[in-house]
XYZ file of C-alpha atoms in Angstrom:
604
model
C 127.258 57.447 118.424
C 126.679 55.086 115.907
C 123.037 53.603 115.309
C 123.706 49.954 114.456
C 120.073 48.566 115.233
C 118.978 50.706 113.073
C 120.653 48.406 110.093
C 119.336 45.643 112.238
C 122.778 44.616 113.957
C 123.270 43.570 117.392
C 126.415 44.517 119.010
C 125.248 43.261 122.549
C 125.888 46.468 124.196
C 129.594 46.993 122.897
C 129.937 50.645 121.746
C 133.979 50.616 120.833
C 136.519 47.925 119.578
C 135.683 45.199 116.813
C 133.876 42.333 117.247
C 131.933 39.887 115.459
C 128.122 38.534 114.871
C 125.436 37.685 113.055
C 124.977 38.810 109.136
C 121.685 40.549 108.302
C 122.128 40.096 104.855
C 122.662 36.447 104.932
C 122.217 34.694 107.917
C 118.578 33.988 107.358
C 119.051 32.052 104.213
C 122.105 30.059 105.885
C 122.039 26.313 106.869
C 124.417 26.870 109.954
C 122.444 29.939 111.411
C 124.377 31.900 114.127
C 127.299 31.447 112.744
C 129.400 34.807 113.664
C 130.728 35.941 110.053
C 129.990 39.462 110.567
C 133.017 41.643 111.376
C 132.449 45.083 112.824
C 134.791 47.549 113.550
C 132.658 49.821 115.816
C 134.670 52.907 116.208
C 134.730 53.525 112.191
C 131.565 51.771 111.584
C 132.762 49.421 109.336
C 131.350 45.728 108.655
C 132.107 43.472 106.442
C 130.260 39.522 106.201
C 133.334 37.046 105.202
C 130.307 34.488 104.112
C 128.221 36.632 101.755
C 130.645 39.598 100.746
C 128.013 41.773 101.934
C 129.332 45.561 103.178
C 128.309 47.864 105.294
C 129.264 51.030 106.625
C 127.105 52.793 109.737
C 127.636 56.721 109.982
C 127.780 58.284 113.087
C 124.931 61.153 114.456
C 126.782 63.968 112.452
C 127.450 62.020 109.334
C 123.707 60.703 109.541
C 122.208 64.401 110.084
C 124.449 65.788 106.766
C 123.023 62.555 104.789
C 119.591 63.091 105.382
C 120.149 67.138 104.525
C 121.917 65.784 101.699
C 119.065 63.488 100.747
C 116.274 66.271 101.625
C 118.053 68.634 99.760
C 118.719 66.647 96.210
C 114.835 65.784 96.451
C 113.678 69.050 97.090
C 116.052 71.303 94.314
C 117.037 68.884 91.995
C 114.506 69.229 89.376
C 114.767 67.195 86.186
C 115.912 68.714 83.317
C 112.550 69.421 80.838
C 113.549 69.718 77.661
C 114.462 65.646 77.289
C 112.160 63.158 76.207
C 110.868 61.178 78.643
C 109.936 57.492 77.989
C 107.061 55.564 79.666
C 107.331 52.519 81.504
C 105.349 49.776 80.453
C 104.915 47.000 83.430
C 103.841 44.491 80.887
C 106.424 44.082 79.244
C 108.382 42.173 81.853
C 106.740 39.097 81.364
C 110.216 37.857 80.168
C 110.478 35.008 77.319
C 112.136 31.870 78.799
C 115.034 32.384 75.859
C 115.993 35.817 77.695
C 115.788 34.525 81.351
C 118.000 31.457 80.312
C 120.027 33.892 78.265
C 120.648 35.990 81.951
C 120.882 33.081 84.210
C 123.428 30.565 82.212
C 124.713 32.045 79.344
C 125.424 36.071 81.923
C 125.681 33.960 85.493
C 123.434 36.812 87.016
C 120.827 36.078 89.776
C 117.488 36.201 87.919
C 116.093 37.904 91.547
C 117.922 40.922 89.614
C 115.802 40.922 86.522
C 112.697 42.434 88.799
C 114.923 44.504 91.038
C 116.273 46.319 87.697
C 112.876 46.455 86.148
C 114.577 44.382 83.110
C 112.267 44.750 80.080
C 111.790 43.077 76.537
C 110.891 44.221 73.608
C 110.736 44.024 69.949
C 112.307 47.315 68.580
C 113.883 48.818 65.154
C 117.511 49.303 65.499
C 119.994 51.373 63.375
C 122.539 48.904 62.618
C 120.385 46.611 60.747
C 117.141 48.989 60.156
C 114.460 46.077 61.319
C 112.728 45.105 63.772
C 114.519 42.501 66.711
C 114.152 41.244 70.078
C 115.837 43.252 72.796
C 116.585 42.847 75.872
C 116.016 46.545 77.955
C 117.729 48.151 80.593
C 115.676 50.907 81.987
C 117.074 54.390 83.522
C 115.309 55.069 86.679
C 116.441 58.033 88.422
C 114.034 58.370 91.604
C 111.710 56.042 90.515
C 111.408 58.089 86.972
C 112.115 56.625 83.935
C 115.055 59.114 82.374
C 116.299 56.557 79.447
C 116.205 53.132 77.700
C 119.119 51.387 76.162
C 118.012 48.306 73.630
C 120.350 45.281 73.046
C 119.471 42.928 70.765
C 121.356 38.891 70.588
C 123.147 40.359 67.667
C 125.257 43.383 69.757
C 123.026 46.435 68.008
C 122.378 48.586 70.698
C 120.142 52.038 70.673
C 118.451 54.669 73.560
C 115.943 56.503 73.175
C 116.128 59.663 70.996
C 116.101 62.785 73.094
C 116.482 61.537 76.373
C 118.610 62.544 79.016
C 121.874 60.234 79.588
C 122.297 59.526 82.974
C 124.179 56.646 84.984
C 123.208 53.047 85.120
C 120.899 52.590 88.441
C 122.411 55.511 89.565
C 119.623 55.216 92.681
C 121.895 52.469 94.083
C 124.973 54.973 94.976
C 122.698 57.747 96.655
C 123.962 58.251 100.518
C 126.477 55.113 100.203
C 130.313 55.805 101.735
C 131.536 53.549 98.017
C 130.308 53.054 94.891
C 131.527 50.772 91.691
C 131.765 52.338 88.268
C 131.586 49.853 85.374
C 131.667 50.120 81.979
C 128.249 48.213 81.023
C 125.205 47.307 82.511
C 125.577 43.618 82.401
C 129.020 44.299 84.374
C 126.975 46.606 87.072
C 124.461 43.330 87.199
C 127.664 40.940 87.436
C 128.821 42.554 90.498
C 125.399 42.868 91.989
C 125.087 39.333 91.476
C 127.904 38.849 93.601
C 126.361 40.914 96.705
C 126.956 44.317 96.121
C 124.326 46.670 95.430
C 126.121 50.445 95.052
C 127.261 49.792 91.415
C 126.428 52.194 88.363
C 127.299 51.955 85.015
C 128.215 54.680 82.587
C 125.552 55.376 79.967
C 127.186 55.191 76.763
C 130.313 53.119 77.101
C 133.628 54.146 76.664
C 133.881 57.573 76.110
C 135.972 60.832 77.487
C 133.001 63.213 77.845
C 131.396 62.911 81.171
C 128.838 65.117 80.653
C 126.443 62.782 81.675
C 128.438 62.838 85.613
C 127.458 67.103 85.906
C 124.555 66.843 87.416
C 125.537 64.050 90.042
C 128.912 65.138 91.297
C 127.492 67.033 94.792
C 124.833 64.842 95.369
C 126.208 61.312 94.500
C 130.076 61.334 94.275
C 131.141 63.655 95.987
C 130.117 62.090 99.435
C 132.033 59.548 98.356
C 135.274 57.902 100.671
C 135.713 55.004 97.836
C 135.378 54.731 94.419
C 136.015 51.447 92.386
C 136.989 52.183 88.395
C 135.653 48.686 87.407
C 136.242 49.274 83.411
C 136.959 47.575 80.801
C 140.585 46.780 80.263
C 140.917 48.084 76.336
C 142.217 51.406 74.988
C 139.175 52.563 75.198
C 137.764 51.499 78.915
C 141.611 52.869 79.721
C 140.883 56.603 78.785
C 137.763 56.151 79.956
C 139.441 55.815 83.507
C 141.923 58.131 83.266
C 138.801 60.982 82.686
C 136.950 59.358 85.888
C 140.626 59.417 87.906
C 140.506 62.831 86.642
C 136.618 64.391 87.389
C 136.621 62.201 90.946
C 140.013 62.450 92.094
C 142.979 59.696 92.341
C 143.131 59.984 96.417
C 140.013 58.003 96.607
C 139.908 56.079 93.585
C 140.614 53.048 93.275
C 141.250 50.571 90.245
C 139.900 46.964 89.562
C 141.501 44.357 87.427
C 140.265 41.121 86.203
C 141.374 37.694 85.835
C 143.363 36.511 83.091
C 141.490 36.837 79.155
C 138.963 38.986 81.196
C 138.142 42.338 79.516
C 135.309 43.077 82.030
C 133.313 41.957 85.474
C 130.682 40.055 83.686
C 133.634 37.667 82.125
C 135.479 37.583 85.338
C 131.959 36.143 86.520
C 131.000 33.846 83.891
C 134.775 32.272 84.259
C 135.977 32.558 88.286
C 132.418 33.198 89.662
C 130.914 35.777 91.868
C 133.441 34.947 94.945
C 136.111 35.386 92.793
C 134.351 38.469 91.641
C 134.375 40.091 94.946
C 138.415 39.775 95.533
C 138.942 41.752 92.282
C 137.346 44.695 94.490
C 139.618 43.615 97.583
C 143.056 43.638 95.397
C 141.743 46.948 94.044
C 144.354 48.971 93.735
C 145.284 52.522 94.671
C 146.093 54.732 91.507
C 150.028 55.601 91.629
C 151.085 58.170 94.016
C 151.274 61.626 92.493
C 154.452 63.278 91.570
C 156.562 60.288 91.782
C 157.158 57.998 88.242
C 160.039 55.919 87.088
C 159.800 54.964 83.494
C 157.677 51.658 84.578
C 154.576 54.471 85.009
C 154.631 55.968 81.550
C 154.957 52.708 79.092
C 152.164 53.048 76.798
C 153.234 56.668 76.280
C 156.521 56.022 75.761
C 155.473 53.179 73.557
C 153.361 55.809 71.412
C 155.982 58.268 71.271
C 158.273 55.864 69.922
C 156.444 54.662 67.189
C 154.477 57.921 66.805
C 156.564 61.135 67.571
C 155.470 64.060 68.770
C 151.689 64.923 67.473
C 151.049 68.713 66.930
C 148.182 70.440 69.501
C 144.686 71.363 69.174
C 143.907 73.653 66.630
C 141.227 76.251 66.747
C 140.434 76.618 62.552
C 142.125 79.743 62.184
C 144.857 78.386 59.291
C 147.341 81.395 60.034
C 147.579 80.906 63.258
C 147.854 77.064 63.603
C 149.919 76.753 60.998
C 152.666 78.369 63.771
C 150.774 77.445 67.114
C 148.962 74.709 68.438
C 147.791 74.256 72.030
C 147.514 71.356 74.406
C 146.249 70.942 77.909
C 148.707 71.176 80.918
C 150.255 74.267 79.794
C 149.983 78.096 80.625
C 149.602 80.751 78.122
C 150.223 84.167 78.530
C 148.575 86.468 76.482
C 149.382 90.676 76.642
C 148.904 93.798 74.757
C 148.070 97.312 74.958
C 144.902 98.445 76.722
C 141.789 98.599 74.731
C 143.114 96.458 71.688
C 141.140 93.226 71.631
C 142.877 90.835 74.120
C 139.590 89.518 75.798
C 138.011 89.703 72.362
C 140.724 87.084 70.853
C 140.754 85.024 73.769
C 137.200 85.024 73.892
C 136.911 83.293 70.156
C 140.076 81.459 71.300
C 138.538 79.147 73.831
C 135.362 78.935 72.100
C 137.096 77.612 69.065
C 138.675 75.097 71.644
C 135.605 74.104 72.949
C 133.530 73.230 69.858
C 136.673 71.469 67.806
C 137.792 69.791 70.980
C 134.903 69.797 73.516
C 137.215 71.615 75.890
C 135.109 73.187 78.614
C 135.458 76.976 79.505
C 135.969 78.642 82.674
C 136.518 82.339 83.244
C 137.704 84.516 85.943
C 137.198 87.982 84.350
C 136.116 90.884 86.444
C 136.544 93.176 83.951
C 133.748 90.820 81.944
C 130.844 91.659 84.786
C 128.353 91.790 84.609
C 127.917 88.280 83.419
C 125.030 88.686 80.810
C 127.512 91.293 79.064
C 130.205 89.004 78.492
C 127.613 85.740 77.503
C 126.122 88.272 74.869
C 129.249 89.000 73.392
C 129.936 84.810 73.449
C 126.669 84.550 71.671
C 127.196 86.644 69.156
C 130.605 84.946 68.045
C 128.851 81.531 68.413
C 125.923 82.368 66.676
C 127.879 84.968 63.938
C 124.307 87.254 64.447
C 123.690 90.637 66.975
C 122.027 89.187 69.879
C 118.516 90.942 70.203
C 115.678 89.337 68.315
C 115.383 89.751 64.853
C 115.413 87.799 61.106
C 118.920 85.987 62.331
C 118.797 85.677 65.551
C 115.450 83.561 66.354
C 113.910 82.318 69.688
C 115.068 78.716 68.761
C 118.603 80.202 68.179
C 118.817 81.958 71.165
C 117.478 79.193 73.336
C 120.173 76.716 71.410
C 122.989 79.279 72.200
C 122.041 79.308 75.572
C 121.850 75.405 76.096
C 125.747 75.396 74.120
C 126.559 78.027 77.189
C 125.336 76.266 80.255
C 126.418 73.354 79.224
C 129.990 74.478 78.385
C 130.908 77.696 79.987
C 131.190 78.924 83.418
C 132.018 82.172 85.152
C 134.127 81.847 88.435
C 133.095 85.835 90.897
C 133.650 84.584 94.311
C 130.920 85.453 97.038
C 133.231 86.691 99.227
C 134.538 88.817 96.994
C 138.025 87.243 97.501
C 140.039 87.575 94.176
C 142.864 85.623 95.462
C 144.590 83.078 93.456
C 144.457 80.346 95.879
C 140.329 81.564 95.934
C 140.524 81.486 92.075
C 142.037 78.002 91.823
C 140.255 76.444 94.470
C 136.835 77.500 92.384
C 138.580 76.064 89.076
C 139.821 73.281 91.183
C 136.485 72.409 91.601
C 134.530 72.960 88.125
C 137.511 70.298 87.532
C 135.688 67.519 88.984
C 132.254 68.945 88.614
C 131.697 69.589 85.254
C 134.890 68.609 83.757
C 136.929 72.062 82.998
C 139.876 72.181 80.383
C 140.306 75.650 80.213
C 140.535 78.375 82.814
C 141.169 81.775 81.960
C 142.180 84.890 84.470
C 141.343 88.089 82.488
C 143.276 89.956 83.789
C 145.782 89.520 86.010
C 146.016 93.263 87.716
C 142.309 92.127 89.061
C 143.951 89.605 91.422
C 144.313 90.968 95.032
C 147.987 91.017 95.067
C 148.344 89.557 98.887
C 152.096 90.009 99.281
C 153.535 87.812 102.345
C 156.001 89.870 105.073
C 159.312 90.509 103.726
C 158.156 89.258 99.721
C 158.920 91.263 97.228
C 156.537 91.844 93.873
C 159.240 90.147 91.723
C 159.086 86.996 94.007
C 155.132 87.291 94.521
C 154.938 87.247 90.654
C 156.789 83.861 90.663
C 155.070 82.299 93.246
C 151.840 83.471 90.725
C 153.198 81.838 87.835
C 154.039 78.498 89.357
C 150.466 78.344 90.731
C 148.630 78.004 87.472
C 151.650 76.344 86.030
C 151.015 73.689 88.870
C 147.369 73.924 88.615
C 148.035 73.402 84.909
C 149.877 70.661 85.157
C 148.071 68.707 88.253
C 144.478 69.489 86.472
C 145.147 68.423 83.105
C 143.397 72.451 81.612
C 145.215 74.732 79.214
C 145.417 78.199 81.642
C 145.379 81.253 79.876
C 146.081 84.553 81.533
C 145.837 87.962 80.425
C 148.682 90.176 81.408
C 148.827 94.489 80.959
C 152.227 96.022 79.971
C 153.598 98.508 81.426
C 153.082 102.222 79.641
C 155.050 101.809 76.469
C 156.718 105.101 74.867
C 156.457 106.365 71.394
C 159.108 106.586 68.678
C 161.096 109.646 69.441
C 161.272 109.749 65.343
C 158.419 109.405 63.969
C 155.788 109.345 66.468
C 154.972 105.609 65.959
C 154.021 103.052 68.818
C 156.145 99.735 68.938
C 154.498 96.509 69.640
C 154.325 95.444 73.105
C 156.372 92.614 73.974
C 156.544 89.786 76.397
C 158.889 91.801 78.874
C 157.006 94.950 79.175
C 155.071 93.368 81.411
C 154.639 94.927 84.051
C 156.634 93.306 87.150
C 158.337 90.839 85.838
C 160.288 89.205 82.600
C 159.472 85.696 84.169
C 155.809 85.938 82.610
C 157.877 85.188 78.933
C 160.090 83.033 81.112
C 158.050 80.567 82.857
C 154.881 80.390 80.285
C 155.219 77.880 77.890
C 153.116 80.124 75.484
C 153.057 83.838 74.931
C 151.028 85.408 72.678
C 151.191 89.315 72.096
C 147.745 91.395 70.224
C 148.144 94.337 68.364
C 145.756 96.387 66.205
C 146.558 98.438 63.779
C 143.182 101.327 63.355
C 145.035 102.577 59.986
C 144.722 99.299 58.160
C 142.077 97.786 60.678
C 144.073 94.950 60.790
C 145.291 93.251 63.915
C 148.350 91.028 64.209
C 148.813 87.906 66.868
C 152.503 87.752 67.311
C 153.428 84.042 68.577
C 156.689 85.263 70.906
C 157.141 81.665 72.494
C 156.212 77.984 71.703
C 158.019 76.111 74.272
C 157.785 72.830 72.615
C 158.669 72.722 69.002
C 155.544 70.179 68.169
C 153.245 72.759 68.866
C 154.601 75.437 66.700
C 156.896 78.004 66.031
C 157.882 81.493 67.762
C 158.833 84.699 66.685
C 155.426 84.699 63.911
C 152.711 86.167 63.605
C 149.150 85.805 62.500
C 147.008 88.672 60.864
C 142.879 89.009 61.291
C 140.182 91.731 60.254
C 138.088 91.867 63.117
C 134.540 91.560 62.388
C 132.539 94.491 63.955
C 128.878 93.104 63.875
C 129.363 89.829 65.808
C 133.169 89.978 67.181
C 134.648 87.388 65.152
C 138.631 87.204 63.799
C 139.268 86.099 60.019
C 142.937 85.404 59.264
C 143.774 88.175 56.106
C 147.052 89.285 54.752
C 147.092 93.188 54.924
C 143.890 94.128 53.451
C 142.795 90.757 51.905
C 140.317 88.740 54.056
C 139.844 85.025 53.977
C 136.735 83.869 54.016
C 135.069 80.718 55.471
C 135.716 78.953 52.323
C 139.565 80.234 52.242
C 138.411 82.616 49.164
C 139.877 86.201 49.382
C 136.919 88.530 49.407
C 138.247 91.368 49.615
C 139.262 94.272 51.659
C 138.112 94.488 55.215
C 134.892 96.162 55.192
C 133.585 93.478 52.730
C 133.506 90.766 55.212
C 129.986 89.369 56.243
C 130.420 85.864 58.071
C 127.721 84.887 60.005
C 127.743 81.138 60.010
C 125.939 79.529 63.004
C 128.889 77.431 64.414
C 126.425 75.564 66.559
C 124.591 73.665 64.009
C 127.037 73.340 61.023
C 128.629 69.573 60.820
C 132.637 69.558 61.048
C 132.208 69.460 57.195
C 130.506 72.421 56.325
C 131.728 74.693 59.274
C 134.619 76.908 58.912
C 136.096 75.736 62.316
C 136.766 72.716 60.858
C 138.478 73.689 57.456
């Protein structure tokens, strides 16, 4: 059952079928009162007003029950974060000059009713563009009637928050519990289409940008719930990438994508030149993002466009020189990585993704039993990050450590299901997820022998193996994340001759030669304990832009704090690309999480 007088709706007694009646939202302020403009579809709970625009949608007793857990859950666990700044609220100041409420009304078209409901502010603040003091107008960042954040915009376009506080959504109240919700790009476009009649718009903090960051904490409590979700952006480059990373984090099935009239960039334009009715049918002609896994050449313009005049751009590189110089990486791919037991694998692909992650802001997820438990493993991370032991002493200090641990929370994540299923389906499914929620790039398996091989009746290994392989290629692919997994050979036999072992290759595997066949990177790690040297051998590039095959890359590997620095033989390259000597002079331990791209030697 659906409660519909509890939204103040009278359906006469009808409890299936559509009909129509009076609006709530509207009907009060209307000169012909009783007029029936309120369509309701009972059976979904749908309504929609055809006079006012206003929507509506009624859950029924289960949906209700699982909002108000929802709701009693989010208030009761979902602690704000402690180490931001807080602002404080200052009622006074909005007493509004008549220059800013004419400003709102005629020059932005918005209803000046929304200037009190959004707790608009003024305010005479010092702003970095110009370094003095000028008049801004203040939107205020409420989350549960706290103020989280402050953005200033003054009549000249110079725009600041405050220092240390958190970023969250626009009036990101508005969306809690609703079936929709409107994403814009500003907050005078979230005020355009409130204007208009709707009330479950956000805006996104900071403008244009691809890291979401700001969307973590939110996704199970605010968009996940979700059955509709309007991209309302701007329609630049920039608002454009910005919507392909929401399309991404929320999903495409339920997106869906607003454009505005002509020589509009954004909703507050559409108002101020087609009005707020006008408005409202950009949300109607929404429309669905293109269906997956079908394109003609009409789908893929712009990039076809950029590879024209552009070419083909080389990957992401991680700072190590040797090893770019013959392989870079980029998303949608699968990298296999192999070697014998006990020779640094993990280790490399440990400083690997890391190196990804700070150059490129490429999140980290791992699946790596062998890794457990997971304080070990975020140690050993800490020490590479930090380049000092991690126990307390002279380098490694409490600020440190807490810093490291912020970089790790906020950037890595281990996937140990509770059921103890290690499944790839189970696997994926968790990455699938850390997708949308905090906005994965790069999921790593370590290894694969720790997968319970579940064969189906009748399947053999060699065909189970496949079936493997084009699941994280897919997953790949479909989620947009570079997938690395870690792959034991099979025993490998010593030279007959002289006793020596050969380098493992990509089809020693162990299985199947389609791990060299179907990865579009394989990588190969071999130490040498004579020369303490160990070699990266680069056995497949698929794509020519990113690199080369059949190379190699050399590193010392730095006891003390795990790090890799490219040498040649016995020579080691520093930070500063100086040769300092043989391998046991090495002492790097640069803090990677406070040096600038400049000074860092990530970023050489």
């Amino acid at each position: 059952m659906r409660n519909f007088h509890k939204y103040g709706i009278d359906t006469h007694g009808r409890t299936g079928g559509k009909i129509k009646t009076i609006c709530p939202e509207c009907n009060a302020t209307r000169g012909h009162k009783g007029n029936k403009s309120f369509s309701i579809d009972l059976d979904k709970g749908v309504c929609y007003c055809h006079h006012c625009g206003y929507k509506l949608y009624v859950p029924d007793d289960t949906e209700e029950r699982e909002r108000q857990q929802r709701k009693e859950k989010y208030n009761r666990t979902n602690k704000l974060p402690s180490h931001f700044r807080r602002p404080v609220f200052n009622p006074a100041q909005m007493n509004l000059s008549e220059n800013l409420e004419r400003y709102w009304t005629e020059e932005r078209c918005l209803k000046q009713r929304l200037l009190a409901e959004l707790s608009i502010t003024e305010e005479l603040v010092k702003l970095p563009e110009s370094n003095e003091m000028e008049n801004c107008i203040c939107f205020n960042y409420f989350e549960n009637g706290i103020l989280i954040n402050i953005k200033y915009r003054s009549g000249r376009k110079h725009f600041k928050m405050v220092t240390g506080a958190e970023l969250i959504p626009y009036n990101i109240d508005a969306i809690l519990d609703t079936p929709e919700c409107i994403i814009t790009e500003g907050e005078f476009d979230a005020a355009s289409f409130m204007s208009a009649g709707r009330k479950d718009v956000i805006s996104v903090p900071a403008g244009a940008q691809s890291n979401l960051t700001w969307m973590d904490r939110f996704v199970e409590t605010h968009f996940e719930p979700k059955q509709l979700i309007y991209i309302a952006v701007d329609g630049d480059n920039a608002g454009q990438l910005l919507q392909q990373e929401l399309i991404r984090r929320l999903g495409a099935e339920r997106c869906r994508l607003v454009h505005f009239g002509p020589e509009c960039k954004d909703a507050n334009e559409h108002l101020i030149r087609y009005g707020a009715e006008s408005l409202l049918i950009t949300l109607a002609q929404a429309e669905e993002v293109p269906l997956e896994g079908v394109f003609t050449a009409a789908d893929c313009l712009d990039n076809l466009r950029s590879l024209f005049e552009n070419g083909l751009q080389r990957g992401a590189e991680t700072g190590w020189s040797n090893l770019d110089e013959n392989c870079t990486f980029e998303t949608r791919r699968l990298l296999v990585v192999t070697g014998r037991p006990g020779e640094g694998k993990s280790e490399f692909i440990d400083e690997l993704v890391l190196r990804l992650c700070l150059r490129h802001e490429w999140k980290i997820c791992f699946f790596s039993p062998e890794n457990m438990p997971m304080e070990y493993h975020l140690a050993k991370l800490s020490e590479k990050l930090t380049g000092h032991s991690f126990h307390p002493g002279p380098g490694m200090t409490e600020a440190l450590y807490n810093h490291v641990i912020r970089w790790l929370t906020d950037n890595v994540t281990h996937i140990l299901p509770d059921s103890g299923s290690y499944t790839i389906d189970c696997i994926l499914e968790k990455a699938r997820q850390l997708v949308h929620r905090r906005g994965v790039r790069i999921v790593v398996v370590d290894p694969l022998n720790r997968i319970d091989q579940q064969l189906k009746p009748g399947q053999t290994e060699l065909e189970y193996i496949t079936s493997l392989l084009n699941k994280l290629s897919r997953f790949a692919i479909q989620h947009k994340c570079l997938v690395i997994l870690v792959a034991h050979p099979r025993k490998v036999n010593r030279n007959t001759a002289t006793g020596e072992l050969r380098r493992v290759e990509m089809n020693d595997i162990n299985g199947s030669a389609n791990f060299g066949n179907m990865a579009d990177f394989c990588l190969d790690v071999d130490r040498n304990d004579d020369k303490e040297i160990v070699t990266v051998y680069i056995d497949k590039v698929r794509f020519k832009h990113l690199g080369s095959a059949h190379t190699c890359a050399k590193f010392v590997y730095n006891r003390i704090n795990g790090r890799y620095w490219p040498c040649e033989e016995a020579i080691v390259h520093g930070p500063d690309g100086d040769k300092l000597g043989p391998a046991n002079t090495v002492h790097d331990n640069e803090n990677w999480l406070i040096n600038t791209p400049e000074q860092s030697c990530l970023f050489d």
